[in-house]
Each structure stands twice: as structure tokens, then as C-alpha cells.
Amino acid sequence: MTERKYGIEIEAFGVDRFELQNKLWQAGIIVHVEAYNHETRDHWKITSDGSISGENPFELVSPPLQGERGIEEIKKVCQVLAVLGAQVNKSCGFHDHHDAAGLTAQSVRSLIGMYIRFQGVLDELVAPSRRGDNNRFCRAVTPEVYYSAFQKDSVSAIADSCQPDRYYKLNLKAYIRHNTVEFRQHQGTVDAEKIVNWIRLTQAMVESAEKLNHAKLDLTNRPVRPDHDRWHFWAMLKKVLSVSEFEGLRAYYGRRRKELAAAA
């Protein structure tokens, strides 16, 4: 991983928020129960979330994290969630943010185009309820968003006008409040392995958008070619990942794709 900052939001239920706060403190995690808010903190926070069904719903939000230090902190948090029996269902999502303060308008256009081009590849890596346009909280990203972004000359202008709200798989509105891009597609989970691999994958996409010279894409009426798109997706990420991280991610998501296909 790079030192690009990132943050996560875990939606779950089945644990009293104050009990969770106490157990996380005991594990060395600085955390506070708060009223629902969108403020970035320098500590973890536990808030309510009206979109989650189930007893004792909560959203656990990290402060900005970095590199492997942040990964280890997430693993510790997930251990506590597992011990307490935190649960997820289809009403829950897992969201991660990546720092976009240094991105140019061209980098953001590249990220949008990349997400649309490989949306089918990413759909194979998540639960059916988070694929296509199946979920109103993480709707599909359309070519219209990409082409609209070419009419804007700054990241702020793209974020402000190219999507009507934040409920997309790739949420550009997050830039307005947090200077981040948010990935909202992943299903709810308290599993550290799923969370960590998704963070690594999405950060690599941001790094690719920033570092590689992506040409403008023709995204209208593209033929569906799963094998071809998978190959190009991983070839793109290989250019920005270390050998070990690339091999680990490709192997993990190869297994996940087969597991999800078998369960469908």
C-alpha cells in the first residue's frame, strides 16, 4: 500500500453501541459513541444509521488511516466485532474513502472511466445485492457521468455536478465534504480479510487513475467480454502494485469470484 490516507465505514447490527465502545477501548482503540454526523474525526466513532435493519444497528467509522498501520488497526477492530457477535444483512454496506485532495480533474475522469469500464469485473467480486443497479444505496455509474466530467475543469466542479447524490458505487460527492472519493459497492461485512482486500483493491484503482496516462474511453455500447475485461483490469493494477500485493489480491479475488458464482 501507499501512504495515501483512507477511511472506512462499517454498517452492522446486534451489538449495543456503548458495549462496543467499551470493548474497543479495552483493545486500545480510541472511539466515542456520537449522534449521527458526517464529520471527520481523529478517533473512531460509533453512530446510529436509520437505513440498517436489525436490533441495535450501528455504523462504525474510522478516522483517517494510513498504510499497514491502518490495516493492523482495522484487524483489531474486526476482532472485537467478531467476539461481540456483530452481524450484517442486505441492509448493511461497507464503504471506504481514499484521499483525493491531490488528484487532478483528469485523474478523477480516469477513475470514473475505469470504474465504468470494469464495473462488470467488480460486480463479480461482491454480493448479488450490490451488482448492476440492484441497490438504491450504491447505484451503477453510467457513461453520462464520465462524459459530463469532461465538461468540468476542476475536481470540485465534477463532484458538485456530475452526480445528483452520493448513492453510487463510486461516490464523487464525498470530495465536497471530505476531499475523498468513496467506494460504496461492497456488501456489509465485519470480516477483516474482506475489508482489507477491498481497501487494497480500491486504493490501487485510485493510484492507477493518478499515475497512469489513461486515454479517453468510448463507453457507449461496449460489448460484454468478461475474460477480456478481467485480464485488462488486473494488467492495469499490476502497474501500480508491488509484486506480492498484486499476487495476493489477484489470488484472493480469483477465489472470491468463484465462491460467489457458485453461491448464486
mmCIF file of C-alpha atoms in Angstrom:
data_model
loop_
_atom_site.group_PDB
_atom_site.id
_atom_site.type_symbol
_atom_site.label_atom_id
_atom_site.label_comp_id
_atom_site.label_asym_id
_atom_site.label_seq_id
_atom_site.Cartn_x
_atom_site.Cartn_y
_atom_site.Cartn_z
ATOM 1 C CA MET A 1 0.000 0.000 0.000
ATOM 2 C CA THR A 2 0.968 3.617 -0.417
ATOM 3 C CA GLU A 3 0.741 6.269 2.290
ATOM 4 C CA ARG A 4 -2.451 7.670 0.748
ATOM 5 C CA LYS A 5 -4.900 8.147 3.611
ATOM 6 C CA TYR A 6 -8.093 6.117 3.686
ATOM 7 C CA GLY A 7 -11.041 5.590 5.984
ATOM 8 C CA ILE A 8 -13.819 3.034 6.401
ATOM 9 C CA GLU A 9 -17.463 2.812 7.431
ATOM 10 C CA ILE A 10 -18.775 -0.492 8.774
ATOM 11 C CA GLU A 11 -22.564 -0.894 8.952
ATOM 12 C CA ALA A 12 -23.747 -3.727 11.201
ATOM 13 C CA PHE A 13 -26.185 -4.634 13.979
ATOM 14 C CA GLY A 14 -26.599 -6.839 17.014
ATOM 15 C CA VAL A 15 -24.258 -5.041 19.437
ATOM 16 C CA ASP A 16 -25.066 -2.277 21.895
ATOM 17 C CA ARG A 17 -23.113 0.820 20.884
ATOM 18 C CA PHE A 18 -21.830 1.540 24.376
ATOM 19 C CA GLU A 19 -20.749 -2.066 24.889
ATOM 20 C CA LEU A 20 -18.877 -1.852 21.589
ATOM 21 C CA GLN A 21 -17.253 1.391 22.690
ATOM 22 C CA ASN A 22 -16.065 -0.172 25.953
ATOM 23 C CA LYS A 23 -14.639 -3.287 24.287
ATOM 24 C CA LEU A 24 -12.824 -1.264 21.653
ATOM 25 C CA TRP A 25 -11.298 0.968 24.329
ATOM 26 C CA GLN A 26 -10.096 -2.186 26.113
ATOM 27 C CA ALA A 27 -8.477 -3.282 22.851
ATOM 28 C CA GLY A 28 -6.623 0.015 22.592
ATOM 29 C CA ILE A 29 -8.904 1.683 20.012
ATOM 30 C CA ILE A 30 -9.847 5.292 20.746
ATOM 31 C CA VAL A 31 -13.563 5.506 19.991
ATOM 32 C CA HIS A 32 -16.629 7.503 21.024
ATOM 33 C CA VAL A 33 -20.366 6.982 20.666
ATOM 34 C CA GLU A 34 -21.788 10.022 18.872
ATOM 35 C CA ALA A 35 -25.019 11.251 17.357
ATOM 36 C CA TYR A 36 -25.310 10.668 13.624
ATOM 37 C CA ASN A 37 -22.974 13.019 11.762
ATOM 38 C CA HIS A 38 -20.690 13.264 8.732
ATOM 39 C CA GLU A 39 -17.760 14.902 10.492
ATOM 40 C CA THR A 40 -14.251 13.513 10.069
ATOM 41 C CA ARG A 41 -12.741 12.762 13.485
ATOM 42 C CA ASP A 42 -9.261 11.894 14.707
ATOM 43 C CA HIS A 43 -10.798 8.921 16.536
ATOM 44 C CA TRP A 44 -13.177 6.100 15.660
ATOM 45 C CA LYS A 45 -16.855 6.899 16.158
ATOM 46 C CA ILE A 46 -19.990 4.798 16.597
ATOM 47 C CA THR A 47 -23.210 6.361 15.333
ATOM 48 C CA SER A 48 -26.766 5.359 14.559
ATOM 49 C CA ASP A 49 -27.893 4.656 10.989
ATOM 50 C CA GLY A 50 -31.565 4.622 10.069
ATOM 51 C CA SER A 51 -31.001 2.592 6.893
ATOM 52 C CA ILE A 52 -29.886 -0.541 8.791
ATOM 53 C CA SER A 53 -32.493 -3.123 9.777
ATOM 54 C CA GLY A 54 -31.922 -5.356 12.802
ATOM 55 C CA GLU A 55 -31.641 -4.971 16.550
ATOM 56 C CA ASN A 56 -29.054 -2.469 17.829
ATOM 57 C CA PRO A 57 -27.927 -1.143 14.432
ATOM 58 C CA PHE A 58 -24.777 0.962 14.265
ATOM 59 C CA GLU A 59 -22.220 2.466 11.943
ATOM 60 C CA LEU A 60 -18.574 2.291 12.970
ATOM 61 C CA VAL A 61 -16.464 4.956 11.250
ATOM 62 C CA SER A 62 -12.688 5.187 11.317
ATOM 63 C CA PRO A 63 -10.517 8.287 11.446
ATOM 64 C CA PRO A 64 -8.149 8.803 8.508
ATOM 65 C CA LEU A 65 -5.782 5.799 8.410
ATOM 66 C CA GLN A 66 -2.550 5.123 6.549
ATOM 67 C CA GLY A 67 -0.677 2.147 5.191
ATOM 68 C CA GLU A 68 -0.138 -1.083 7.058
ATOM 69 C CA ARG A 69 -0.530 0.672 10.412
ATOM 70 C CA GLY A 70 -4.140 1.366 9.499
ATOM 71 C CA ILE A 71 -4.639 -2.207 8.298
ATOM 72 C CA GLU A 72 -3.492 -3.565 11.665
ATOM 73 C CA GLU A 73 -5.893 -1.231 13.461
ATOM 74 C CA ILE A 74 -8.770 -2.441 11.287
ATOM 75 C CA LYS A 75 -7.911 -6.066 12.060
ATOM 76 C CA LYS A 76 -8.015 -5.292 15.768
ATOM 77 C CA VAL A 77 -11.431 -3.630 15.391
ATOM 78 C CA CYS A 78 -12.763 -6.623 13.459
ATOM 79 C CA GLN A 79 -11.574 -8.996 16.175
ATOM 80 C CA VAL A 80 -13.675 -7.091 18.696
ATOM 81 C CA LEU A 81 -16.700 -7.105 16.382
ATOM 82 C CA ALA A 82 -16.355 -10.873 15.944
ATOM 83 C CA VAL A 83 -16.110 -11.510 19.701
ATOM 84 C CA LEU A 84 -19.231 -9.412 20.310
ATOM 85 C CA GLY A 85 -21.170 -11.206 17.568
ATOM 86 C CA ALA A 86 -21.785 -8.241 15.270
ATOM 87 C CA GLN A 87 -23.966 -9.186 12.296
ATOM 88 C CA VAL A 88 -24.717 -7.889 8.819
ATOM 89 C CA ASN A 89 -27.578 -8.323 6.378
ATOM 90 C CA LYS A 90 -28.593 -6.902 2.996
ATOM 91 C CA SER A 91 -29.398 -3.529 4.550
ATOM 92 C CA CYS A 92 -25.734 -3.106 5.512
ATOM 93 C CA GLY A 93 -22.891 -1.833 3.381
ATOM 94 C CA PHE A 94 -19.167 -1.422 3.740
ATOM 95 C CA HIS A 95 -17.751 1.869 2.425
ATOM 96 C CA ASP A 96 -14.186 3.047 2.078
ATOM 97 C CA HIS A 97 -12.818 6.509 1.312
ATOM 98 C CA HIS A 98 -9.465 7.383 -0.250
ATOM 99 C CA ASP A 99 -7.809 10.773 -0.065
ATOM 100 C CA ALA A 100 -8.396 12.706 -3.289
ATOM 101 C CA ALA A 101 -7.004 16.085 -2.243
ATOM 102 C CA GLY A 102 -4.050 15.721 -4.623
ATOM 103 C CA LEU A 103 -5.985 14.375 -7.602
ATOM 104 C CA THR A 104 -6.415 16.430 -10.761
ATOM 105 C CA ALA A 105 -9.629 16.673 -12.756
ATOM 106 C CA GLN A 106 -8.057 14.352 -15.347
ATOM 107 C CA SER A 107 -7.252 11.779 -12.655
ATOM 108 C CA VAL A 108 -10.862 11.828 -11.446
ATOM 109 C CA ARG A 109 -12.140 11.471 -15.004
ATOM 110 C CA SER A 110 -9.814 8.477 -15.399
ATOM 111 C CA LEU A 111 -11.149 6.929 -12.183
ATOM 112 C CA ILE A 112 -14.751 7.348 -13.322
ATOM 113 C CA GLY A 113 -13.988 5.860 -16.737
ATOM 114 C CA MET A 114 -12.081 2.980 -15.177
ATOM 115 C CA TYR A 115 -14.941 2.190 -12.821
ATOM 116 C CA ILE A 116 -17.466 2.143 -15.645
ATOM 117 C CA ARG A 117 -15.264 0.083 -17.951
ATOM 118 C CA PHE A 118 -14.608 -2.535 -15.264
ATOM 119 C CA GLN A 119 -17.939 -2.347 -13.456
ATOM 120 C CA GLY A 120 -18.773 -5.868 -14.601
ATOM 121 C CA VAL A 121 -15.479 -7.176 -13.196
ATOM 122 C CA LEU A 122 -16.153 -5.500 -9.849
ATOM 123 C CA ASP A 123 -19.745 -6.791 -9.807
ATOM 124 C CA GLU A 124 -18.355 -10.342 -9.842
ATOM 125 C CA LEU A 125 -16.439 -9.635 -6.614
ATOM 126 C CA VAL A 126 -19.402 -8.548 -4.467
ATOM 127 C CA ALA A 127 -22.733 -9.983 -3.358
ATOM 128 C CA PRO A 128 -25.585 -10.063 -5.922
ATOM 129 C CA SER A 129 -27.448 -7.379 -3.967
ATOM 130 C CA ARG A 130 -24.617 -4.915 -4.767
ATOM 131 C CA ARG A 131 -24.325 -5.638 -8.502
ATOM 132 C CA GLY A 132 -25.639 -3.785 -11.519
ATOM 133 C CA ASP A 133 -28.234 -1.267 -10.471
ATOM 134 C CA ASN A 134 -29.742 -3.543 -7.808
ATOM 135 C CA ASN A 135 -29.231 -1.345 -4.749
ATOM 136 C CA ARG A 136 -30.519 2.198 -4.289
ATOM 137 C CA PHE A 137 -27.639 2.989 -1.922
ATOM 138 C CA CYS A 138 -24.941 2.061 -4.489
ATOM 139 C CA ARG A 139 -26.335 2.625 -7.951
ATOM 140 C CA ALA A 140 -24.402 1.862 -11.120
ATOM 141 C CA VAL A 141 -22.077 4.514 -12.521
ATOM 142 C CA THR A 142 -23.171 5.455 -16.060
ATOM 143 C CA PRO A 143 -21.229 6.739 -19.081
ATOM 144 C CA GLU A 144 -23.170 10.005 -18.800
ATOM 145 C CA VAL A 145 -21.281 10.759 -15.570
ATOM 146 C CA TYR A 146 -17.968 10.200 -17.359
ATOM 147 C CA TYR A 147 -18.767 12.381 -20.347
ATOM 148 C CA SER A 148 -20.215 15.076 -18.115
ATOM 149 C CA ALA A 149 -16.920 15.155 -16.187
ATOM 150 C CA PHE A 150 -15.130 16.234 -19.382
ATOM 151 C CA GLN A 151 -17.239 19.389 -19.369
ATOM 152 C CA LYS A 152 -15.808 20.405 -15.973
ATOM 153 C CA ASP A 153 -12.380 21.866 -15.343
ATOM 154 C CA SER A 154 -11.864 21.036 -11.655
ATOM 155 C CA VAL A 155 -12.408 18.176 -9.229
ATOM 156 C CA SER A 156 -14.811 20.344 -7.209
ATOM 157 C CA ALA A 157 -16.925 21.033 -10.284
ATOM 158 C CA ILE A 158 -17.017 17.325 -11.184
ATOM 159 C CA ALA A 159 -18.006 16.363 -7.643
ATOM 160 C CA ASP A 160 -20.606 19.085 -7.389
ATOM 161 C CA SER A 161 -22.498 18.482 -10.610
ATOM 162 C CA CYS A 162 -21.819 15.110 -12.237
ATOM 163 C CA GLN A 163 -23.876 13.024 -9.786
ATOM 164 C CA PRO A 164 -27.165 14.113 -8.162
ATOM 165 C CA ASP A 165 -26.379 12.487 -4.802
ATOM 166 C CA ARG A 166 -23.904 10.204 -3.020
ATOM 167 C CA TYR A 167 -25.679 6.882 -3.530
ATOM 168 C CA TYR A 168 -23.457 5.470 -6.270
ATOM 169 C CA LYS A 169 -20.890 2.660 -6.290
ATOM 170 C CA LEU A 170 -18.274 5.366 -6.833
ATOM 171 C CA ASN A 171 -19.366 8.425 -4.883
ATOM 172 C CA LEU A 172 -17.846 11.681 -6.120
ATOM 173 C CA LYS A 173 -19.875 13.844 -3.734
ATOM 174 C CA ALA A 174 -17.551 12.753 -0.913
ATOM 175 C CA TYR A 175 -14.963 15.171 -2.310
ATOM 176 C CA ILE A 176 -17.106 18.171 -1.360
ATOM 177 C CA ARG A 177 -17.239 17.295 2.330
ATOM 178 C CA HIS A 178 -14.145 15.138 2.895
ATOM 179 C CA ASN A 179 -11.752 15.633 -0.066
ATOM 180 C CA THR A 180 -12.093 11.907 -0.758
ATOM 181 C CA VAL A 181 -13.595 9.530 -3.273
ATOM 182 C CA GLU A 182 -15.856 6.914 -1.714
ATOM 183 C CA PHE A 183 -16.396 3.333 -2.857
ATOM 184 C CA ARG A 184 -19.848 2.189 -1.713
ATOM 185 C CA GLN A 185 -20.282 -1.050 -3.640
ATOM 186 C CA HIS A 186 -19.112 -3.673 -1.167
ATOM 187 C CA GLN A 187 -21.735 -5.536 0.853
ATOM 188 C CA GLY A 188 -21.822 -5.194 4.616
ATOM 189 C CA THR A 189 -19.100 -7.169 6.377
ATOM 190 C CA VAL A 190 -17.196 -7.347 9.656
ATOM 191 C CA ASP A 191 -14.666 -9.783 8.169
ATOM 192 C CA ALA A 192 -11.164 -8.311 8.257
ATOM 193 C CA GLU A 193 -9.968 -10.255 5.213
ATOM 194 C CA LYS A 194 -12.792 -8.940 3.035
ATOM 195 C CA ILE A 195 -12.356 -5.394 4.307
ATOM 196 C CA VAL A 196 -8.584 -5.273 3.933
ATOM 197 C CA ASN A 197 -8.540 -6.729 0.436
ATOM 198 C CA TRP A 198 -11.235 -4.313 -0.754
ATOM 199 C CA ILE A 199 -9.259 -1.375 0.643
ATOM 200 C CA ARG A 200 -6.130 -2.554 -1.173
ATOM 201 C CA LEU A 201 -8.070 -3.064 -4.415
ATOM 202 C CA THR A 202 -9.813 0.312 -4.393
ATOM 203 C CA GLN A 203 -6.670 2.185 -3.379
ATOM 204 C CA ALA A 204 -4.885 0.586 -6.332
ATOM 205 C CA MET A 205 -7.632 1.910 -8.604
ATOM 206 C CA VAL A 206 -7.093 5.437 -7.270
ATOM 207 C CA GLU A 207 -3.332 5.085 -7.716
ATOM 208 C CA SER A 208 -3.851 3.875 -11.276
ATOM 209 C CA ALA A 209 -6.102 6.833 -12.081
ATOM 210 C CA GLU A 210 -3.472 9.230 -10.760
ATOM 211 C CA LYS A 211 -0.295 7.656 -12.136
ATOM 212 C CA LEU A 212 -1.217 6.079 -15.464
ATOM 213 C CA ASN A 213 -1.938 8.054 -18.598
ATOM 214 C CA HIS A 214 -5.436 6.749 -19.314
ATOM 215 C CA ALA A 215 -6.808 7.680 -22.727
ATOM 216 C CA LYS A 216 -10.354 8.951 -23.092
ATOM 217 C CA LEU A 217 -12.656 5.946 -23.401
ATOM 218 C CA ASP A 218 -15.624 5.231 -25.631
ATOM 219 C CA LEU A 219 -18.003 3.679 -23.105
ATOM 220 C CA THR A 220 -21.196 3.584 -25.164
ATOM 221 C CA ASN A 221 -22.481 0.190 -26.301
ATOM 222 C CA ARG A 222 -19.344 -1.653 -25.208
ATOM 223 C CA PRO A 223 -19.589 -5.421 -25.757
ATOM 224 C CA VAL A 224 -19.595 -7.551 -22.607
ATOM 225 C CA ARG A 225 -16.368 -9.575 -22.635
ATOM 226 C CA PRO A 226 -15.777 -10.841 -19.069
ATOM 227 C CA ASP A 227 -12.496 -12.691 -19.658
ATOM 228 C CA HIS A 228 -11.065 -9.835 -21.700
ATOM 229 C CA ASP A 229 -12.102 -7.220 -19.113
ATOM 230 C CA ARG A 230 -10.734 -9.259 -16.204
ATOM 231 C CA TRP A 231 -7.367 -9.560 -17.934
ATOM 232 C CA HIS A 232 -7.150 -5.823 -18.630
ATOM 233 C CA PHE A 233 -8.306 -4.906 -15.111
ATOM 234 C CA TRP A 234 -5.550 -6.906 -13.452
ATOM 235 C CA ALA A 235 -2.954 -5.841 -16.025
ATOM 236 C CA MET A 236 -3.766 -2.231 -15.119
ATOM 237 C CA LEU A 237 -3.440 -2.802 -11.369
ATOM 238 C CA LYS A 238 -0.189 -4.720 -11.796
ATOM 239 C CA LYS A 239 1.469 -1.474 -12.899
ATOM 240 C CA VAL A 240 0.845 0.245 -9.548
ATOM 241 C CA LEU A 241 1.131 -2.620 -7.048
ATOM 242 C CA SER A 242 4.107 -4.416 -5.602
ATOM 243 C CA VAL A 243 4.541 -7.975 -6.844
ATOM 244 C CA SER A 244 3.443 -9.505 -3.541
ATOM 245 C CA GLU A 245 0.388 -7.273 -3.157
ATOM 246 C CA PHE A 246 -0.665 -7.869 -6.755
ATOM 247 C CA GLU A 247 -0.339 -11.637 -6.486
ATOM 248 C CA GLY A 248 -2.156 -11.682 -3.160
ATOM 249 C CA LEU A 249 -5.081 -9.600 -4.435
ATOM 250 C CA ARG A 250 -5.421 -11.496 -7.698
ATOM 251 C CA ALA A 251 -5.416 -14.850 -5.898
ATOM 252 C CA TYR A 252 -7.893 -13.687 -3.254
ATOM 253 C CA TYR A 253 -10.366 -12.229 -5.737
ATOM 254 C CA GLY A 254 -9.996 -15.201 -8.038
ATOM 255 C CA ARG A 255 -11.254 -17.352 -5.173
ATOM 256 C CA ARG A 256 -13.975 -14.863 -4.229
ATOM 257 C CA ARG A 257 -15.302 -14.685 -7.782
ATOM 258 C CA LYS A 258 -15.627 -18.461 -7.937
ATOM 259 C CA GLU A 259 -17.211 -18.664 -4.468
ATOM 260 C CA LEU A 260 -19.788 -16.010 -5.295
ATOM 261 C CA ALA A 261 -20.567 -17.579 -8.672
ATOM 262 C CA ALA A 262 -21.089 -20.987 -7.041
ATOM 263 C CA ALA A 263 -23.393 -19.496 -4.395
ATOM 264 C CA ALA A 264 -25.531 -17.569 -6.922
#
